[in-house]
C-alpha cells in the first residue's frame, strides 16, 4: 500500500541548482536565475501622452498604453529602460494607472473622482526624476492609502515648458461612503502622504480638485476644493 | 560600426527568470542577503488574508541596480511606437552582466 517507500526507481536528484531544492531564490540572490518575484497588490499600466504636433491631433492618438506589469522586478525593468521624465519633450505626460482605468476624466471610473496635484515651477531647483520615481513607488508599493480606502487610481507627471506637475488621481472627491465623513478624512490623509512623498515643506500647498470642476473651468484653473 | 543582427534575438537569462519566477506568497519567509534590508514588516502586519504586499520605498529602491533587463524582446520597437523620439534609449544602462 505504500508506493512511496519504494524510491529506488525515482529519478536521482541532481540537486545542483538551489531551485530544485524548493528554495526561494530572489533577484537579490541571483539576478539571472531567480525563481520567485515580488507581487504587486495591483497590476499597473504605464501610459504616455505624446506632445501634440499642432496639426489637429486626435487625443486618442496621442495617449498610448506602453506596458502593464505586476511585479516589483518588472517595474524596474520598465523604469530602467524608458526615458526619464526630465528627458521628455514639453507637453509629454507619463501616467501610471491601475490596470483597466484609462487616465482620462472620461473613464467611467474617474467620473466622480479628482486629483491631488502640485506644480513644481522651479524646474532647475528640484530632482524631478527622483520625485516622479518616488510617486510611482508609493503607488505600486501601496503606501498612499489604507487597505479599504480604494481611492488611488494612478499618478501622473505633466512635463511643461514652465513647470513639472505631479498628480495623484482618486476615485472620489471625498464624499462619505456611508454618510459618516470617513471619505473626506481618508482623502486628506492620502493628500498628506502624497505631499510627504513629494518632499514638500509646510509652506507649500498641495491642492485637490474634482475632475468635473476642472473640466468645467476651461482654461482657467479650477478652484482647489481641499488643501494639505 | 554596428554589426547586423543575423539571428533572431533570444531572451536573456534575466528575462527568462522574470517570466518563469513564481510570485512570493509569504514575504516573512524570505531570507534576503545580508546587504539587503527586508520590507518594513509593519506594512504587512494584520493584512487581510487575500491581499498581496505593501512595500516601503527603501525596500523598493534596492532593486534599482539589480534588475535592469528590458521587460520583453520587442521593447525597443514598443518604445519607438509609443514614446517615439521622446524616448532616448541610447542612454539605457546595459544588462546586469
Coordinates of C-alpha atoms in Angstrom, one line a residue:
Chain A
X1 CA 0.0 0.0 0.0
X2 CA 3.0 2.3 0.5
X3 CA 4.3 3.0 -3.0
X4 CA 6.4 5.9 -1.9
X5 CA 8.6 3.6 0.2
X6 CA 10.0 2.2 -3.0
X7 CA 12.1 5.2 -4.0
X8 CA 14.8 3.3 -5.8
X9 CA 13.1 3.8 -9.2
X10 CA 12.6 7.5 -8.8
X11 CA 15.0 9.8 -10.8
X12 CA 18.0 10.7 -8.8
X13 CA 18.1 14.3 -7.6
X14 CA 21.0 16.2 -9.0
X15 CA 20.5 19.0 -6.5
X16 CA 22.9 21.2 -8.3
X17 CA 20.6 24.1 -8.5
X18 CA 19.2 25.6 -5.4
X19 CA 15.9 26.0 -7.2
X20 CA 15.4 22.2 -7.3
X21 CA 15.5 22.1 -3.6
X22 CA 12.4 24.2 -3.4
X23 CA 14.3 27.2 -2.1
X24 CA 13.3 30.7 -2.8
X25 CA 15.9 32.4 -4.9
X26 CA 15.2 36.2 -5.2
X27 CA 16.7 38.6 -7.7
X28 CA 19.0 39.7 -4.9
X29 CA 20.4 36.2 -4.6
X30 CA 20.8 35.7 -8.3
X31 CA 19.7 38.3 -10.8
X32 CA 19.8 35.8 -13.7
X33 CA 18.4 32.7 -12.1
X34 CA 15.8 33.9 -9.5
X35 CA 12.7 31.7 -9.2
X36 CA 10.5 34.0 -7.1
X37 CA 9.4 37.6 -7.7
X38 CA 7.6 40.2 -5.6
X39 CA 4.0 40.6 -6.5
X40 CA 2.3 44.0 -6.5
X41 CA -1.2 44.4 -5.0
X42 CA -2.4 45.7 -8.3
X43 CA -1.5 45.4 -11.9
X44 CA -0.3 48.8 -13.2
X45 CA -0.3 50.2 -16.7
X46 CA 2.1 52.9 -17.9
X47 CA 0.7 55.3 -20.4
X48 CA 2.4 58.1 -22.4
X49 CA 1.0 61.2 -23.9
X50 CA 2.9 62.4 -26.9
X51 CA 3.2 66.1 -27.4
X52 CA 0.7 67.3 -29.9
X53 CA 2.1 68.0 -33.4
X54 CA -0.2 71.1 -33.8
X55 CA -1.8 69.5 -36.9
X56 CA -5.2 68.7 -35.5
X57 CA -4.2 65.7 -33.4
X58 CA -6.8 63.3 -32.0
X59 CA -6.2 63.0 -28.3
X60 CA -6.7 59.2 -28.6
X61 CA -3.8 59.0 -31.0
X62 CA -1.6 60.9 -28.5
X63 CA -2.4 58.8 -25.5
X64 CA -0.6 55.4 -25.7
X65 CA -0.5 52.4 -23.5
X66 CA 3.1 51.4 -23.0
X67 CA 3.2 48.4 -20.8
X68 CA 1.4 46.6 -17.9
X69 CA 3.2 44.9 -15.1
X70 CA 2.5 43.2 -11.8
X71 CA 5.8 42.6 -10.0
X72 CA 8.5 44.8 -8.4
X73 CA 11.1 43.3 -10.6
X74 CA 9.3 44.1 -13.8
X75 CA 8.6 47.7 -12.7
X76 CA 12.4 48.2 -12.5
X77 CA 12.8 46.5 -15.9
X78 CA 10.5 49.2 -17.3
X79 CA 11.9 52.1 -15.3
X80 CA 15.5 51.3 -16.2
X81 CA 14.7 51.1 -19.9
X82 CA 12.5 54.1 -20.6
X83 CA 13.2 57.8 -20.9
X84 CA 13.5 59.7 -17.7
X85 CA 10.8 62.4 -17.2
X86 CA 13.5 65.1 -17.4
X87 CA 14.3 63.9 -20.9
X88 CA 10.8 64.2 -22.3
X89 CA 9.7 66.9 -24.7
X90 CA 7.4 69.6 -23.4
X91 CA 3.7 68.7 -23.3
X92 CA 4.5 65.0 -22.7
X93 CA 2.9 63.1 -19.8
X94 CA 3.6 59.8 -18.1
X95 CA 0.6 58.2 -16.4
X96 CA 0.9 55.1 -14.1
X97 CA -2.6 53.8 -13.5
X98 CA -4.2 50.7 -12.1
X99 CA -4.9 48.3 -15.0
X100 CA -8.3 48.9 -16.6
X101 CA -8.5 52.6 -15.8
X102 CA -7.8 55.0 -18.6
X103 CA -6.0 58.1 -17.4
X104 CA -8.8 60.4 -18.5
X105 CA -11.7 62.2 -16.9
X106 CA -14.0 60.4 -19.3
X107 CA -13.3 57.0 -18.0
X108 CA -16.4 56.0 -16.0
X109 CA -14.2 55.0 -13.1
X110 CA -12.9 58.6 -12.9
X111 CA -16.3 60.3 -13.3
X112 CA -16.7 61.0 -9.6
X113 CA -13.1 61.5 -8.9
X114 CA -10.5 64.2 -8.6
X115 CA -6.8 64.7 -8.1
X116 CA -4.2 66.0 -5.6
X117 CA -1.5 67.8 -7.5
X118 CA 1.5 70.1 -7.2
X119 CA 3.2 72.3 -9.8
X120 CA 7.0 72.5 -9.5
X121 CA 7.8 75.8 -11.1
X122 CA 11.4 75.9 -10.1
X123 CA 12.4 73.2 -12.6
X124 CA 16.1 73.5 -12.0
X125 CA 15.9 73.5 -8.3
X126 CA 14.4 70.0 -7.9
X127 CA 15.3 66.5 -8.9
X128 CA 12.1 65.8 -10.9
X129 CA 13.2 62.2 -11.8
X130 CA 13.6 61.3 -8.2
X131 CA 10.2 62.9 -7.2
X132 CA 8.4 61.1 -10.1
X133 CA 10.1 57.8 -9.1
X134 CA 9.0 58.2 -5.5
X135 CA 5.5 59.0 -6.6
X136 CA 5.4 55.7 -8.6
X137 CA 7.0 53.7 -5.8
X138 CA 4.4 55.0 -3.3
X139 CA 1.7 54.0 -5.8
X140 CA 2.9 50.4 -6.6
X141 CA 4.0 49.9 -3.0
X142 CA 0.5 50.9 -1.9
X143 CA 1.7 53.1 0.9
X144 CA -0.6 56.1 -0.1
X145 CA -3.8 54.6 1.2
X146 CA -5.2 52.2 3.8
X147 CA -6.4 48.8 2.8
X148 CA -10.1 49.6 2.4
X149 CA -9.8 53.1 1.0
X150 CA -9.9 52.1 -2.6
X151 CA -9.2 55.7 -3.6
X152 CA -5.9 55.7 -5.6
X153 CA -6.4 55.4 -9.4
X154 CA -2.9 56.4 -10.5
X155 CA -0.2 59.0 -10.6
X156 CA 0.7 61.3 -13.5
X157 CA 3.5 63.7 -14.4
X158 CA 3.0 66.6 -16.8
X159 CA 6.1 68.0 -18.5
X160 CA 5.6 71.6 -19.5
X161 CA 7.7 74.5 -20.6
X162 CA 7.2 76.4 -17.4
X163 CA 6.7 73.6 -14.8
X164 CA 6.6 70.0 -13.9
X165 CA 3.3 68.9 -12.3
X166 CA 2.8 65.6 -10.4
X167 CA -0.7 64.5 -9.7
X168 CA -2.4 61.7 -7.8
X169 CA -5.9 60.7 -9.1
X170 CA -8.5 59.5 -6.6
X171 CA -11.8 57.6 -7.2
X172 CA -13.9 60.1 -5.3
X173 CA -13.9 63.7 -4.2
X174 CA -14.1 62.7 -0.5
X175 CA -17.8 62.1 -0.4
X176 CA -18.6 59.9 2.6
X177 CA -19.3 56.4 1.5
X178 CA -21.7 55.7 4.4
X179 CA -22.6 59.2 5.3
X180 CA -20.1 59.3 8.2
X181 CA -17.5 61.6 6.9
X182 CA -14.8 58.9 6.6
X183 CA -14.5 59.7 2.9
X184 CA -13.0 63.1 3.3
X185 CA -10.8 62.0 6.2
X186 CA -9.3 59.3 4.0
X187 CA -8.8 61.7 1.1
X188 CA -7.0 64.2 3.3
X189 CA -4.7 61.5 4.7
X190 CA -3.9 60.4 1.2
X191 CA -3.1 64.0 0.3
X192 CA -0.8 64.3 3.3
X193 CA 1.1 61.2 2.4
X194 CA 1.4 62.3 -1.2
X195 CA 2.8 65.6 0.0
X196 CA 5.4 63.8 2.1
X197 CA 6.3 61.7 -0.9
X198 CA 6.9 64.9 -2.9
X199 CA 9.2 66.2 -0.2
X200 CA 7.2 69.4 0.2
X201 CA 7.5 71.7 3.2
X202 CA 4.8 73.1 5.4
X203 CA 4.7 76.3 3.4
X204 CA 3.9 74.5 0.1
X205 CA 0.4 73.6 -0.7
X206 CA -0.9 70.5 -2.5
X207 CA -4.3 71.2 -3.9
X208 CA -7.2 68.8 -4.6
X209 CA -9.8 69.4 -7.2
X210 CA -12.6 67.3 -8.6
X211 CA -12.3 66.3 -12.3
X212 CA -15.8 67.8 -13.1
X213 CA -14.8 71.2 -11.7
X214 CA -11.5 71.1 -13.7
X215 CA -13.4 70.1 -16.8
X216 CA -15.9 73.0 -16.5
X217 CA -13.2 75.5 -15.5
X218 CA -11.9 75.6 -19.1
X219 CA -8.6 77.4 -19.4
X220 CA -8.8 79.0 -16.0
X221 CA -7.7 76.8 -13.1
X222 CA -10.3 75.1 -11.1
X223 CA -10.7 76.3 -7.6
X224 CA -9.0 73.9 -5.1
X225 CA -11.5 72.0 -3.1
X226 CA -9.1 70.9 -0.4
X227 CA -5.5 71.8 0.5
X228 CA -2.8 70.0 2.5
Chain B
X1 CA 30.4 50.1 -36.9
X2 CA 27.3 48.4 -35.7
X3 CA 27.1 44.8 -36.7
X4 CA 23.9 43.4 -38.2
X5 CA 21.8 41.0 -36.3
X6 CA 21.9 37.7 -38.1
X7 CA 19.9 35.5 -35.7
X8 CA 16.6 36.2 -34.1
X9 CA 17.2 37.7 -30.6
X10 CA 17.0 35.3 -27.7
X11 CA 15.6 36.2 -24.3
X12 CA 18.4 36.8 -21.8
X13 CA 18.7 34.8 -18.6
X14 CA 17.2 37.6 -16.6
X15 CA 14.3 37.9 -18.9
X16 CA 13.6 34.2 -18.7
X17 CA 13.9 34.3 -14.9
X18 CA 11.3 37.1 -14.8
X19 CA 8.9 35.2 -16.9
X20 CA 9.2 31.9 -15.1
X21 CA 9.5 33.1 -11.5
X22 CA 6.7 32.4 -9.1
X23 CA 5.0 35.1 -7.1
X24 CA 6.1 35.1 -3.5
X25 CA 3.2 34.3 -1.2
X26 CA 4.9 34.6 2.1
X27 CA 7.2 37.6 2.4
X28 CA 8.2 36.8 6.0
X29 CA 9.7 33.5 5.0
X30 CA 12.3 35.1 2.7
X31 CA 15.9 35.4 3.9
X32 CA 17.4 38.2 2.0
X33 CA 21.2 38.5 1.6
X34 CA 22.8 40.4 4.4
X35 CA 23.3 43.6 2.5
X36 CA 19.5 43.8 1.6
X37 CA 17.0 45.3 4.0
X38 CA 13.7 43.4 4.3
X39 CA 10.4 45.1 3.6
X40 CA 9.1 47.0 6.6
X41 CA 7.1 44.3 8.4
X42 CA 4.6 46.8 9.9
X43 CA 3.2 47.4 6.4
X44 CA 2.0 43.8 6.1
X45 CA 1.1 43.0 9.7
X46 CA -2.6 42.2 10.2
X47 CA -3.2 42.5 6.5
X48 CA -6.3 40.9 5.1
X49 CA -5.5 37.3 4.0
X50 CA -6.5 38.0 0.4
X51 CA -4.3 41.0 -0.2
X52 CA -0.7 41.0 -1.5
X53 CA 2.0 43.1 -0.1
X54 CA 2.8 46.7 0.6
X55 CA 6.4 47.8 0.1
X56 CA 8.2 50.7 1.6
X57 CA 10.3 53.0 -0.7
X58 CA 13.6 52.0 0.9
X59 CA 12.9 48.3 0.1
X60 CA 11.9 49.0 -3.5
X61 CA 14.9 51.2 -4.3
X62 CA 17.2 48.3 -3.6
X63 CA 16.0 46.7 -6.9
X64 CA 17.1 49.7 -9.0
X65 CA 20.6 48.4 -9.8
X66 CA 19.8 44.8 -9.5
X67 CA 17.1 44.3 -12.2
X68 CA 17.9 46.3 -15.4
X69 CA 16.7 43.9 -18.0
X70 CA 14.2 45.1 -20.6
X71 CA 10.8 43.6 -19.9
X72 CA 10.4 42.0 -23.4
X73 CA 12.3 41.3 -26.6
X74 CA 10.2 43.7 -28.6
X75 CA 10.8 46.5 -26.0
X76 CA 12.7 48.9 -28.3
X77 CA 10.1 48.6 -31.0
X78 CA 7.3 49.1 -28.5
X79 CA 9.0 52.2 -27.1
X80 CA 9.6 53.6 -30.6
X81 CA 5.8 53.1 -31.4
X82 CA 4.5 54.6 -28.2
X83 CA 7.0 57.2 -27.0
X84 CA 8.9 57.8 -30.2
X85 CA 11.5 60.4 -30.3
X86 CA 10.7 61.3 -26.7
X87 CA 12.3 58.0 -25.6
X88 CA 16.0 58.3 -25.8
X89 CA 17.0 54.7 -25.2
X90 CA 20.6 55.3 -26.3
X91 CA 21.4 56.2 -22.7
X92 CA 20.0 53.0 -21.5
X93 CA 22.0 51.1 -18.9
X94 CA 23.4 47.7 -20.1
X95 CA 22.2 44.4 -18.9
X96 CA 23.2 43.2 -15.5
X97 CA 26.1 41.2 -16.7

